[in-house]
mmCIF file of C-alpha atoms in Angstrom:
data_model
loop_
_atom_site.group_PDB
_atom_site.id
_atom_site.type_symbol
_atom_site.label_atom_id
_atom_site.label_comp_id
_atom_site.label_asym_id
_atom_site.label_seq_id
_atom_site.Cartn_x
_atom_site.Cartn_y
_atom_site.Cartn_z
ATOM 1 C CA MET A 1 0.075 -0.004 -0.055
ATOM 2 C CA GLN A 2 3.200 2.394 0.272
ATOM 3 C CA ARG A 3 3.556 1.991 -3.427
ATOM 4 C CA VAL A 4 0.103 2.949 -3.867
ATOM 5 C CA SER A 5 0.308 6.329 -1.357
ATOM 6 C CA LEU A 6 3.546 7.143 -4.002
ATOM 7 C CA LEU A 7 1.466 6.338 -7.088
ATOM 8 C CA TYR A 8 -1.171 8.630 -5.889
ATOM 9 C CA LYS A 9 1.170 11.162 -4.935
ATOM 10 C CA GLU A 10 3.125 11.237 -8.337
ATOM 11 C CA ILE A 11 -0.092 11.602 -10.360
ATOM 12 C CA ALA A 12 -1.177 14.794 -8.425
ATOM 13 C CA GLU A 13 1.874 16.368 -8.115
ATOM 14 C CA GLY A 14 1.890 15.786 -12.147
ATOM 15 C CA ALA A 15 -0.693 17.716 -12.132
ATOM 16 C CA GLY A 16 0.728 20.353 -10.162
ATOM 17 C CA ILE A 17 -1.172 19.654 -6.895
ATOM 18 C CA ARG A 18 0.738 20.044 -3.559
ATOM 19 C CA CYS A 19 1.299 16.688 -1.516
ATOM 20 C CA GLU A 20 2.413 15.395 1.680
ATOM 21 C CA LEU A 21 2.939 12.264 2.327
ATOM 22 C CA ILE A 22 2.366 11.129 5.924
ATOM 23 C CA ARG A 23 2.404 8.048 7.873
ATOM 24 C CA PRO A 24 3.174 6.569 11.364
ATOM 25 C CA ILE A 25 7.348 6.614 12.076
ATOM 26 C CA ASP A 26 8.504 3.290 13.953
ATOM 27 C CA ARG A 27 9.291 4.485 17.307
ATOM 28 C CA VAL A 28 7.868 2.260 20.262
ATOM 29 C CA GLY A 29 8.004 -0.496 17.566
ATOM 30 C CA ARG A 30 12.129 0.111 17.881
ATOM 31 C CA LEU A 31 11.505 -1.761 21.426
ATOM 32 C CA ARG A 32 10.822 -4.815 19.192
ATOM 33 C CA ILE A 33 14.494 -5.826 19.685
ATOM 34 C CA PHE A 34 14.059 -6.219 23.738
ATOM 35 C CA PHE A 35 10.755 -7.416 23.195
ATOM 36 C CA PRO A 36 10.192 -9.296 20.219
ATOM 37 C CA LEU A 37 6.818 -11.492 21.023
ATOM 38 C CA ILE A 38 5.091 -8.246 21.589
ATOM 39 C CA ASN A 39 6.190 -6.438 17.660
ATOM 40 C CA LYS A 40 3.091 -6.482 16.469
ATOM 41 C CA TRP A 41 1.924 -4.811 19.864
ATOM 42 C CA LEU A 42 4.224 -2.099 19.540
ATOM 43 C CA SER A 43 3.322 -1.497 16.379
ATOM 44 C CA TYR A 44 0.047 -0.781 17.130
ATOM 45 C CA VAL A 45 1.039 1.654 19.728
ATOM 46 C CA ASP A 46 3.331 3.380 17.086
ATOM 47 C CA LYS A 47 -0.042 3.624 14.401
ATOM 48 C CA TYR A 48 -2.914 3.910 16.715
ATOM 49 C CA PHE A 49 -1.588 6.088 19.751
ATOM 50 C CA VAL A 50 1.319 8.302 19.096
ATOM 51 C CA PHE A 51 0.046 8.511 14.886
ATOM 52 C CA THR A 52 -3.223 9.829 16.045
ATOM 53 C CA ILE A 53 -1.829 12.489 18.480
ATOM 54 C CA GLU A 54 0.275 13.856 15.920
ATOM 55 C CA LEU A 55 -2.577 13.924 13.223
ATOM 56 C CA ILE A 56 -4.745 15.835 15.527
ATOM 57 C CA ILE A 57 -1.983 18.237 15.932
ATOM 58 C CA TYR A 58 -0.951 18.232 12.688
ATOM 59 C CA SER A 59 -4.759 18.778 11.715
ATOM 60 C CA PHE A 60 -5.254 21.423 13.594
ATOM 61 C CA TRP A 61 -1.850 23.501 12.699
ATOM 62 C CA MET A 62 -2.557 22.920 8.941
ATOM 63 C CA SER A 63 -6.313 23.770 9.098
ATOM 64 C CA ARG A 64 -5.380 27.555 9.929
ATOM 65 C CA LYS A 65 -3.098 27.682 7.184
ATOM 66 C CA TYR A 66 -4.507 25.870 4.149
ATOM 67 C CA ASN A 67 -7.561 24.418 2.486
ATOM 68 C CA ILE A 68 -6.479 20.587 2.880
ATOM 69 C CA ILE A 69 -7.931 17.334 1.596
ATOM 70 C CA TYR A 70 -7.139 14.212 3.466
ATOM 71 C CA HIS A 71 -6.564 11.366 1.024
ATOM 72 C CA ILE A 72 -6.522 8.218 2.860
ATOM 73 C CA THR A 73 -5.076 5.526 0.622
ATOM 74 C CA ASP A 74 -6.191 2.537 2.442
ATOM 75 C CA HIS A 75 -9.290 1.545 4.114
ATOM 76 C CA SER A 76 -7.350 0.035 6.998
ATOM 77 C CA ASN A 77 -6.257 3.006 8.032
ATOM 78 C CA ALA A 78 -10.189 4.470 8.038
ATOM 79 C CA ILE A 79 -9.871 5.119 11.636
ATOM 80 C CA TYR A 80 -7.963 8.382 11.112
ATOM 81 C CA SER A 81 -10.810 10.026 9.775
ATOM 82 C CA LEU A 82 -11.855 10.587 13.044
ATOM 83 C CA CYS A 83 -8.626 12.481 14.156
ATOM 84 C CA LEU A 84 -9.276 14.644 10.917
ATOM 85 C CA LEU A 85 -12.747 16.636 12.329
ATOM 86 C CA GLY A 86 -13.982 19.221 10.091
ATOM 87 C CA ARG A 87 -11.735 18.216 7.237
ATOM 88 C CA GLY A 88 -12.248 17.394 3.630
ATOM 89 C CA LYS A 89 -11.718 13.772 3.824
ATOM 90 C CA VAL A 90 -11.494 10.903 1.075
ATOM 91 C CA VAL A 91 -10.927 7.219 1.948
ATOM 92 C CA THR A 92 -9.568 4.392 -0.700
ATOM 93 C CA CYS A 93 -11.378 1.062 -0.677
ATOM 94 C CA HIS A 94 -9.220 -1.207 -2.308
ATOM 95 C CA ASP A 95 -11.161 -4.641 -0.747
ATOM 96 C CA VAL A 96 -13.890 -5.677 2.123
ATOM 97 C CA LEU A 97 -12.624 -9.266 2.293
ATOM 98 C CA ALA A 98 -11.037 -9.133 5.803
ATOM 99 C CA ILE A 99 -14.124 -7.053 6.956
ATOM 100 C CA GLN A 100 -16.340 -9.852 5.623
ATOM 101 C CA SER A 101 -14.376 -12.460 7.249
ATOM 102 C CA MET A 102 -14.921 -10.737 10.357
ATOM 103 C CA LEU A 103 -18.450 -10.811 10.062
ATOM 104 C CA GLY A 104 -18.692 -14.677 9.085
ATOM 105 C CA ALA A 105 -19.652 -13.646 5.619
ATOM 106 C CA VAL A 106 -15.861 -15.896 4.401
ATOM 107 C CA PRO A 107 -15.561 -19.092 6.548
ATOM 108 C CA GLN A 108 -12.753 -20.537 4.504
ATOM 109 C CA ASN A 109 -10.805 -17.635 6.167
ATOM 110 C CA PRO A 110 -10.942 -17.605 9.977
ATOM 111 C CA VAL A 111 -10.102 -14.421 11.917
ATOM 112 C CA SER A 112 -8.371 -14.199 15.164
ATOM 113 C CA PHE A 113 -9.362 -12.650 18.165
ATOM 114 C CA THR A 114 -7.123 -9.303 17.252
ATOM 115 C CA GLY A 115 -8.033 -9.661 13.959
ATOM 116 C CA ARG A 116 -11.807 -9.356 14.686
ATOM 117 C CA LEU A 117 -11.328 -6.122 16.876
ATOM 118 C CA LEU A 118 -9.037 -4.876 14.401
ATOM 119 C CA GLN A 119 -11.244 -4.918 11.358
ATOM 120 C CA LYS A 120 -14.039 -3.786 13.875
ATOM 121 C CA ILE A 121 -11.934 -0.747 14.292
ATOM 122 C CA ILE A 122 -11.013 -0.408 10.693
ATOM 123 C CA LEU A 123 -15.172 -0.092 9.858
ATOM 124 C CA ILE A 124 -15.674 1.888 12.527
ATOM 125 C CA GLY A 125 -14.068 3.973 10.682
ATOM 126 C CA LEU A 126 -15.173 3.374 7.173
ATOM 127 C CA ASN A 127 -18.559 4.449 9.067
ATOM 128 C CA HIS A 128 -17.411 7.825 9.905
ATOM 129 C CA SER A 129 -15.832 8.740 6.593
ATOM 130 C CA PRO A 130 -17.843 10.830 4.036
ATOM 131 C CA ILE A 131 -16.478 9.791 0.868
ATOM 132 C CA ILE A 132 -14.663 6.424 0.028
ATOM 133 C CA VAL A 133 -13.627 5.833 -3.403
ATOM 134 C CA CYS A 134 -13.134 1.686 -4.428
ATOM 135 C CA VAL A 135 -11.013 0.379 -6.748
ATOM 136 C CA SER A 136 -13.530 -1.909 -8.590
ATOM 137 C CA ARG A 137 -17.248 -2.196 -8.435
ATOM 138 C CA ASN A 138 -17.501 -5.264 -7.176
ATOM 139 C CA THR A 139 -15.618 -3.697 -3.667
ATOM 140 C CA GLU A 140 -18.356 -0.653 -4.353
ATOM 141 C CA ILE A 141 -21.235 -3.325 -4.297
ATOM 142 C CA GLN A 142 -19.534 -5.275 -1.233
ATOM 143 C CA LEU A 143 -18.767 -2.134 0.631
ATOM 144 C CA ARG A 144 -22.717 -0.714 0.341
ATOM 145 C CA SER A 145 -23.625 -4.333 2.178
ATOM 146 C CA ILE A 146 -21.562 -3.686 4.702
ATOM 147 C CA ILE A 147 -21.355 0.311 5.411
ATOM 148 C CA SER A 148 -24.246 1.294 7.903
ATOM 149 C CA ASN A 149 -23.711 5.195 7.797
ATOM 150 C CA LYS A 150 -25.772 5.996 4.471
ATOM 151 C CA MET A 151 -24.775 9.204 4.607
ATOM 152 C CA VAL A 152 -21.314 7.933 3.349
ATOM 153 C CA LYS A 153 -20.790 8.322 -0.088
ATOM 154 C CA ILE A 154 -19.023 5.947 -2.273
ATOM 155 C CA PHE A 155 -17.783 6.107 -5.679
ATOM 156 C CA THR A 156 -15.398 3.740 -7.842
ATOM 157 C CA VAL A 157 -12.787 5.167 -9.290
ATOM 158 C CA LEU A 158 -10.516 2.385 -11.672
ATOM 159 C CA GLN A 159 -6.550 2.561 -10.622
ATOM 160 C CA PRO A 160 -4.059 3.132 -13.039
ATOM 161 C CA LEU A 161 -1.099 0.537 -12.301
ATOM 162 C CA ASN A 162 1.524 1.628 -10.564
ATOM 163 C CA TYR A 163 4.496 0.599 -12.956
ATOM 164 C CA ASP A 164 5.052 0.980 -16.624
ATOM 165 C CA PHE A 165 4.270 -2.751 -17.350
ATOM 166 C CA SER A 166 4.529 -3.335 -21.390
ATOM 167 C CA ASN A 167 6.303 -5.923 -23.658
ATOM 168 C CA ILE A 168 9.804 -6.755 -23.622
ATOM 169 C CA ASN A 169 11.877 -8.239 -26.376
ATOM 170 C CA GLY A 170 12.262 -11.906 -25.820
ATOM 171 C CA ASN A 171 16.256 -12.256 -25.230
ATOM 172 C CA HIS A 172 16.030 -9.196 -22.965
ATOM 173 C CA ALA A 173 13.335 -10.515 -20.611
ATOM 174 C CA LEU A 174 15.483 -13.436 -20.371
ATOM 175 C CA ASP A 175 18.241 -11.868 -19.569
ATOM 176 C CA ILE A 176 16.279 -10.224 -16.913
ATOM 177 C CA ILE A 177 14.790 -13.133 -15.226
ATOM 178 C CA HIS A 178 18.343 -14.791 -14.851
ATOM 179 C CA ASP A 179 17.297 -16.211 -11.625
ATOM 180 C CA ILE A 180 15.268 -18.757 -12.955
ATOM 181 C CA PRO A 181 16.850 -22.338 -12.474
ATOM 182 C CA LEU A 182 19.473 -23.096 -15.354
ATOM 183 C CA LEU A 183 17.468 -26.395 -15.605
ATOM 184 C CA TYR A 184 14.430 -24.858 -16.783
ATOM 185 C CA ARG A 185 15.593 -21.439 -18.253
ATOM 186 C CA ASP A 186 16.308 -22.897 -21.697
ATOM 187 C CA ASN A 187 13.112 -23.889 -21.904
ATOM 188 C CA LEU A 188 11.339 -20.603 -21.249
ATOM 189 C CA SER A 189 11.856 -19.410 -24.557
ATOM 190 C CA HIS A 190 9.172 -21.504 -25.512
ATOM 191 C CA GLY A 191 7.118 -20.577 -23.660
ATOM 192 C CA PHE A 192 5.587 -21.218 -20.011
ATOM 193 C CA ILE A 193 2.540 -20.880 -17.799
ATOM 194 C CA LEU A 194 2.427 -18.320 -15.722
ATOM 195 C CA HIS A 195 0.669 -16.872 -11.859
ATOM 196 C CA VAL A 196 1.777 -14.006 -9.981
ATOM 197 C CA GLY A 197 0.628 -13.618 -6.124
ATOM 198 C CA GLY A 198 1.187 -14.845 -2.900
ATOM 199 C CA ASN A 199 -0.364 -17.415 -0.511
ATOM 200 C CA GLN A 200 -3.555 -15.951 0.885
ATOM 201 C CA TRP A 201 -6.398 -18.466 0.640
ATOM 202 C CA TYR A 202 -8.106 -16.540 -2.312
ATOM 203 C CA LYS A 203 -5.243 -16.267 -4.392
ATOM 204 C CA ASN A 204 -5.543 -20.063 -4.957
ATOM 205 C CA ARG A 205 -2.335 -21.092 -5.648
ATOM 206 C CA ILE A 206 -3.446 -24.851 -4.651
ATOM 207 C CA GLY A 207 -5.961 -24.538 -7.947
ATOM 208 C CA VAL A 208 -3.417 -23.269 -10.326
ATOM 209 C CA CYS A 209 -1.285 -26.356 -9.855
ATOM 210 C CA GLN A 210 -4.006 -28.735 -9.791
ATOM 211 C CA ILE A 211 -5.234 -26.693 -13.157
ATOM 212 C CA TYR A 212 -1.247 -27.783 -14.082
ATOM 213 C CA VAL A 213 -1.137 -31.190 -12.997
ATOM 214 C CA ALA A 214 -4.030 -31.497 -15.342
ATOM 215 C CA LEU A 215 -2.944 -29.900 -18.450
ATOM 216 C CA HIS A 216 0.715 -31.976 -17.981
ATOM 217 C CA ARG A 217 -1.765 -35.116 -18.311
ATOM 218 C CA LEU A 218 -3.778 -33.982 -21.174
ATOM 219 C CA ARG A 219 -0.696 -32.734 -23.320
ATOM 220 C CA SER A 220 0.786 -36.418 -22.424
ATOM 221 C CA GLN A 221 -2.135 -38.075 -23.280
ATOM 222 C CA LEU A 222 -2.140 -36.089 -26.442
ATOM 223 C CA GLY A 223 1.718 -36.357 -27.071
ATOM 224 C CA GLN A 224 2.659 -33.187 -26.624
ATOM 225 C CA LEU A 225 5.463 -31.542 -25.157
ATOM 226 C CA PRO A 226 5.405 -30.715 -21.123
ATOM 227 C CA ILE A 227 5.244 -26.533 -20.530
ATOM 228 C CA PRO A 228 6.976 -25.478 -17.340
ATOM 229 C CA LEU A 229 4.828 -23.370 -14.997
ATOM 230 C CA ILE A 230 6.191 -20.156 -13.037
ATOM 231 C CA LEU A 231 4.843 -19.188 -9.710
ATOM 232 C CA ALA A 232 6.179 -15.656 -9.031
ATOM 233 C CA GLY A 233 5.383 -14.010 -5.996
ATOM 234 C CA THR A 234 5.782 -15.064 -2.389
ATOM 235 C CA PRO A 235 7.584 -17.641 -0.722
ATOM 236 C CA PRO A 236 5.178 -20.913 -0.947
ATOM 237 C CA SER A 237 3.670 -22.228 1.803
ATOM 238 C CA VAL A 238 4.221 -25.439 3.876
ATOM 239 C CA GLU A 239 0.823 -26.937 2.056
ATOM 240 C CA LEU A 240 1.860 -25.698 -1.523
ATOM 241 C CA LEU A 241 4.963 -27.284 -1.069
ATOM 242 C CA GLU A 242 3.481 -30.677 -0.044
ATOM 243 C CA TYR A 243 1.235 -30.747 -3.022
ATOM 244 C CA ILE A 244 4.034 -30.333 -5.327
ATOM 245 C CA ASN A 245 6.195 -32.661 -3.692
ATOM 246 C CA LYS A 246 4.099 -35.363 -4.386
ATOM 247 C CA HIS A 247 4.440 -34.204 -8.459
ATOM 248 C CA ILE A 248 8.314 -33.489 -7.960
ATOM 249 C CA ASP A 249 9.049 -34.709 -11.760
ATOM 250 C CA LEU A 250 6.907 -31.801 -13.042
ATOM 251 C CA PRO A 251 8.771 -28.432 -13.970
ATOM 252 C CA ILE A 252 7.248 -26.262 -11.383
ATOM 253 C CA ILE A 253 9.554 -23.455 -10.837
ATOM 254 C CA PHE A 254 9.529 -20.643 -7.768
ATOM 255 C CA LEU A 255 10.763 -17.326 -8.315
ATOM 256 C CA ARG A 256 10.436 -15.523 -4.772
ATOM 257 C CA THR A 257 10.099 -11.809 -4.395
ATOM 258 C CA PRO A 258 10.257 -10.667 -8.158
ATOM 259 C CA THR A 259 10.734 -7.121 -8.811
ATOM 260 C CA ASN A 260 8.779 -5.471 -10.934
ATOM 261 C CA ARG A 261 10.929 -5.611 -13.578
ATOM 262 C CA GLN A 262 11.177 -9.525 -13.607
ATOM 263 C CA ILE A 263 7.509 -9.670 -13.162
ATOM 264 C CA ASN A 264 7.499 -7.152 -16.617
ATOM 265 C CA ALA A 265 9.629 -9.724 -17.714
ATOM 266 C CA LEU A 266 7.843 -13.021 -17.098
ATOM 267 C CA TYR A 267 4.289 -11.221 -18.419
ATOM 268 C CA SER A 268 6.146 -10.753 -22.002
ATOM 269 C CA LEU A 269 7.386 -14.210 -22.108
ATOM 270 C CA ALA A 270 4.663 -15.745 -21.093
ATOM 271 C CA SER A 271 2.456 -18.034 -23.003
ATOM 272 C CA LEU A 272 -0.457 -16.818 -20.744
ATOM 273 C CA LEU A 273 -1.268 -15.771 -16.930
ATOM 274 C CA LEU A 274 -3.498 -18.250 -15.355
ATOM 275 C CA PHE A 275 -5.084 -15.934 -12.379
ATOM 276 C CA PRO A 276 -7.650 -18.505 -10.978
ATOM 277 C CA SER A 277 -8.407 -16.080 -8.125
ATOM 278 C CA ILE A 278 -11.732 -17.479 -5.894
ATOM 279 C CA SER A 279 -11.902 -13.739 -4.959
ATOM 280 C CA GLU A 280 -10.174 -10.383 -5.233
ATOM 281 C CA GLY A 281 -10.270 -6.191 -4.699
ATOM 282 C CA PHE A 282 -9.544 -6.169 -8.325
ATOM 283 C CA GLY A 283 -6.790 -8.282 -9.754
ATOM 284 C CA TRP A 284 -4.024 -6.122 -11.386
ATOM 285 C CA PRO A 285 -2.127 -8.631 -12.564
ATOM 286 C CA ILE A 286 -4.375 -9.171 -15.285
ATOM 287 C CA VAL A 287 -4.461 -5.679 -16.670
ATOM 288 C CA GLU A 288 -0.441 -6.010 -16.022
ATOM 289 C CA ALA A 289 -0.573 -9.156 -17.879
ATOM 290 C CA MET A 290 -2.293 -7.431 -20.926
ATOM 291 C CA ALA A 291 -0.585 -4.680 -21.007
ATOM 292 C CA CYS A 292 2.553 -6.867 -21.551
ATOM 293 C CA GLY A 293 1.239 -8.857 -24.202
ATOM 294 C CA CYS A 294 -0.154 -12.219 -22.248
ATOM 295 C CA PRO A 295 -3.332 -13.475 -22.741
ATOM 296 C CA VAL A 296 -5.023 -13.975 -19.799
ATOM 297 C CA VAL A 297 -7.058 -16.860 -18.251
ATOM 298 C CA THR A 298 -8.745 -15.749 -15.094
ATOM 299 C CA THR A 299 -12.019 -16.749 -13.069
ATOM 300 C CA GLY A 300 -15.370 -15.755 -14.557
ATOM 301 C CA ARG A 301 -17.005 -13.592 -11.870
ATOM 302 C CA GLU A 302 -16.223 -9.766 -10.343
ATOM 303 C CA PRO A 303 -14.103 -8.678 -10.325
ATOM 304 C CA MET A 304 -11.635 -10.479 -12.420
ATOM 305 C CA SER A 305 -14.398 -10.082 -15.273
ATOM 306 C CA GLU A 306 -14.369 -5.987 -14.221
ATOM 307 C CA ALA A 307 -10.694 -6.338 -15.253
ATOM 308 C CA GLY A 308 -10.717 -8.546 -17.770
ATOM 309 C CA GLY A 309 -13.634 -7.396 -19.576
ATOM 310 C CA GLU A 310 -14.340 -8.938 -23.003
ATOM 311 C CA SER A 311 -10.233 -9.553 -23.194
ATOM 312 C CA ALA A 312 -9.481 -12.260 -21.011
ATOM 313 C CA ILE A 313 -10.531 -15.946 -21.500
ATOM 314 C CA TYR A 314 -12.752 -17.186 -18.566
ATOM 315 C CA ILE A 315 -12.897 -20.701 -16.546
ATOM 316 C CA ASN A 316 -14.730 -21.921 -13.787
ATOM 317 C CA PRO A 317 -11.409 -23.157 -11.154
ATOM 318 C CA SER A 318 -13.738 -25.791 -9.229
ATOM 319 C CA ASP A 319 -13.267 -27.329 -12.807
ATOM 320 C CA ILE A 320 -10.438 -28.987 -13.134
ATOM 321 C CA HIS A 321 -10.170 -31.066 -16.116
ATOM 322 C CA GLY A 322 -12.364 -27.926 -18.265
ATOM 323 C CA SER A 323 -10.318 -25.633 -17.305
ATOM 324 C CA ALA A 324 -6.899 -27.670 -18.395
ATOM 325 C CA ARG A 325 -8.761 -28.020 -21.435
ATOM 326 C CA ILE A 326 -9.118 -24.283 -21.990
ATOM 327 C CA LEU A 327 -5.528 -23.733 -21.779
ATOM 328 C CA ASN A 328 -4.248 -26.345 -23.830
ATOM 329 C CA GLU A 329 -6.929 -25.022 -26.484
ATOM 330 C CA ILE A 330 -4.975 -21.424 -25.838
ATOM 331 C CA LEU A 331 -1.579 -22.848 -26.164
ATOM 332 C CA ASN A 332 -2.227 -24.469 -29.779
ATOM 333 C CA TRP A 333 -3.901 -20.752 -31.102
ATOM 334 C CA SER A 334 -2.401 -19.927 -34.220
ATOM 335 C CA SER A 335 -0.581 -16.961 -34.154
ATOM 336 C CA ASP A 336 -2.955 -14.994 -36.115
ATOM 337 C CA ARG A 337 -5.556 -16.122 -33.063
ATOM 338 C CA ARG A 338 -3.179 -15.082 -30.516
ATOM 339 C CA SER A 339 -1.684 -11.735 -31.982
ATOM 340 C CA ASN A 340 -5.811 -10.792 -31.988
ATOM 341 C CA GLN A 341 -6.051 -11.481 -28.057
ATOM 342 C CA ILE A 342 -3.006 -9.362 -27.563
ATOM 343 C CA LYS A 343 -4.279 -6.666 -29.169
ATOM 344 C CA MET A 344 -7.667 -7.183 -27.439
ATOM 345 C CA GLY A 345 -5.713 -6.752 -24.268
ATOM 346 C CA TYR A 346 -4.228 -3.930 -25.396
ATOM 347 C CA GLU A 347 -7.267 -2.334 -25.803
ATOM 348 C CA ASN A 348 -8.338 -3.269 -22.587
ATOM 349 C CA THR A 349 -5.695 -1.926 -20.630
ATOM 350 C CA LYS A 350 -6.408 1.910 -22.031
ATOM 351 C CA ARG A 351 -9.549 1.997 -19.461
ATOM 352 C CA PHE A 352 -7.078 1.967 -16.286
ATOM 353 C CA SER A 353 -5.355 4.960 -17.658
ATOM 354 C CA ARG A 354 -3.437 7.481 -15.193
ATOM 355 C CA SER A 355 -5.432 10.765 -16.934
ATOM 356 C CA ASP A 356 -9.099 8.915 -16.341
ATOM 357 C CA PHE A 357 -8.130 8.253 -12.342
ATOM 358 C CA LEU A 358 -6.563 11.660 -12.208
ATOM 359 C CA GLN A 359 -10.074 13.577 -13.613
ATOM 360 C CA SER A 360 -11.947 11.455 -11.265
ATOM 361 C CA TYR A 361 -10.231 11.981 -8.159
ATOM 362 C CA LEU A 362 -10.106 15.983 -9.207
ATOM 363 C CA SER A 363 -13.853 15.918 -9.518
ATOM 364 C CA ILE A 364 -14.196 13.916 -5.864
ATOM 365 C CA TYR A 365 -11.623 16.443 -3.964
ATOM 366 C CA ASP A 366 -13.958 18.926 -5.368
ATOM 367 C CA TYR A 367 -17.104 17.538 -3.925
ATOM 368 C CA SER A 368 -15.609 17.435 -0.827
ATOM 369 C CA LEU A 369 -14.409 20.761 -0.154
ATOM 370 C CA ASN A 370 -17.588 22.003 -2.171
ATOM 371 C CA HIS A 371 -20.178 20.315 -0.145
ATOM 372 C CA ILE A 372 -18.869 18.342 2.347
ATOM 373 C CA LEU A 373 -16.970 21.296 4.181
ATOM 374 C CA LYS A 374 -20.420 23.273 3.882
ATOM 375 C CA ASN A 375 -22.407 20.842 5.850
#
């Protein structure tokens, strides 16, 4: 979320808007050296006590000089709305998955006592935020079902990408991903299946591997060559490693904590992005891949379908064998069919422009200043 804040600041300053980025400073948290068992609680003191006092003082002082809009760029910090009374405030909501889990709507994602307490605090903050901007229409619909304060104004603004993703020449892209194991690196120039994401339950990394195993068996039955799978993102969970060890003979590759540049290269080389998420706040890899000329196969439900539009190929991740057949059809596309799909993807990415994002937020800022502050 720090990258999101920096992106917003960069776009606003590019339009001549004076911005200042403020966030909690690690003060009490430094004591974790002596008290490692309460590291999380020490961080909470900095975030919810020290920084809250600083915000109150800061907003009081700045209100004497300027007409200010406070943009809370991550809804998990919505509680700060209560510290900025009488000011123009806008909160960006990326997803409500954690809040839904706290409310018991997502049984596959149990929440601890402290987690439930934190999400209740976040929900209080959202209910006291005059304007909330969602990153997808799906998030807006879910948020409206949760917010009890009907005075809160809720909008949707599609975000631009936070990195300049674009197609990279094949040899150059191979040089960038030099961390790929040598055993498979020579095969990557002939294509591979790519997934980008972490171990969160909704990312469905296990589902990715299950579909891939079914694809491998299908290609073997048809006498077709195997194709590698690259999982780019956080290190694999124990559960994921256990599953993969059962299929140790398959070319499944992990690229841990890749840089944006490496991800850009992977998108440019991949035969397709497999993104069978169960749920998302939005699903940025869908748009990122399309911007790099990579066909996208994703779940046929919102918000993935909102991101992919008519330019993605949709599957039902629970239908493992059906998904594998669709993937193999895509791998066997003619060059013309693939080229047409890539063009559709490029066209889809135009919906996520910085200029449209800026104009939408400028209108929301103006609404906040000219309506909220008058009430």
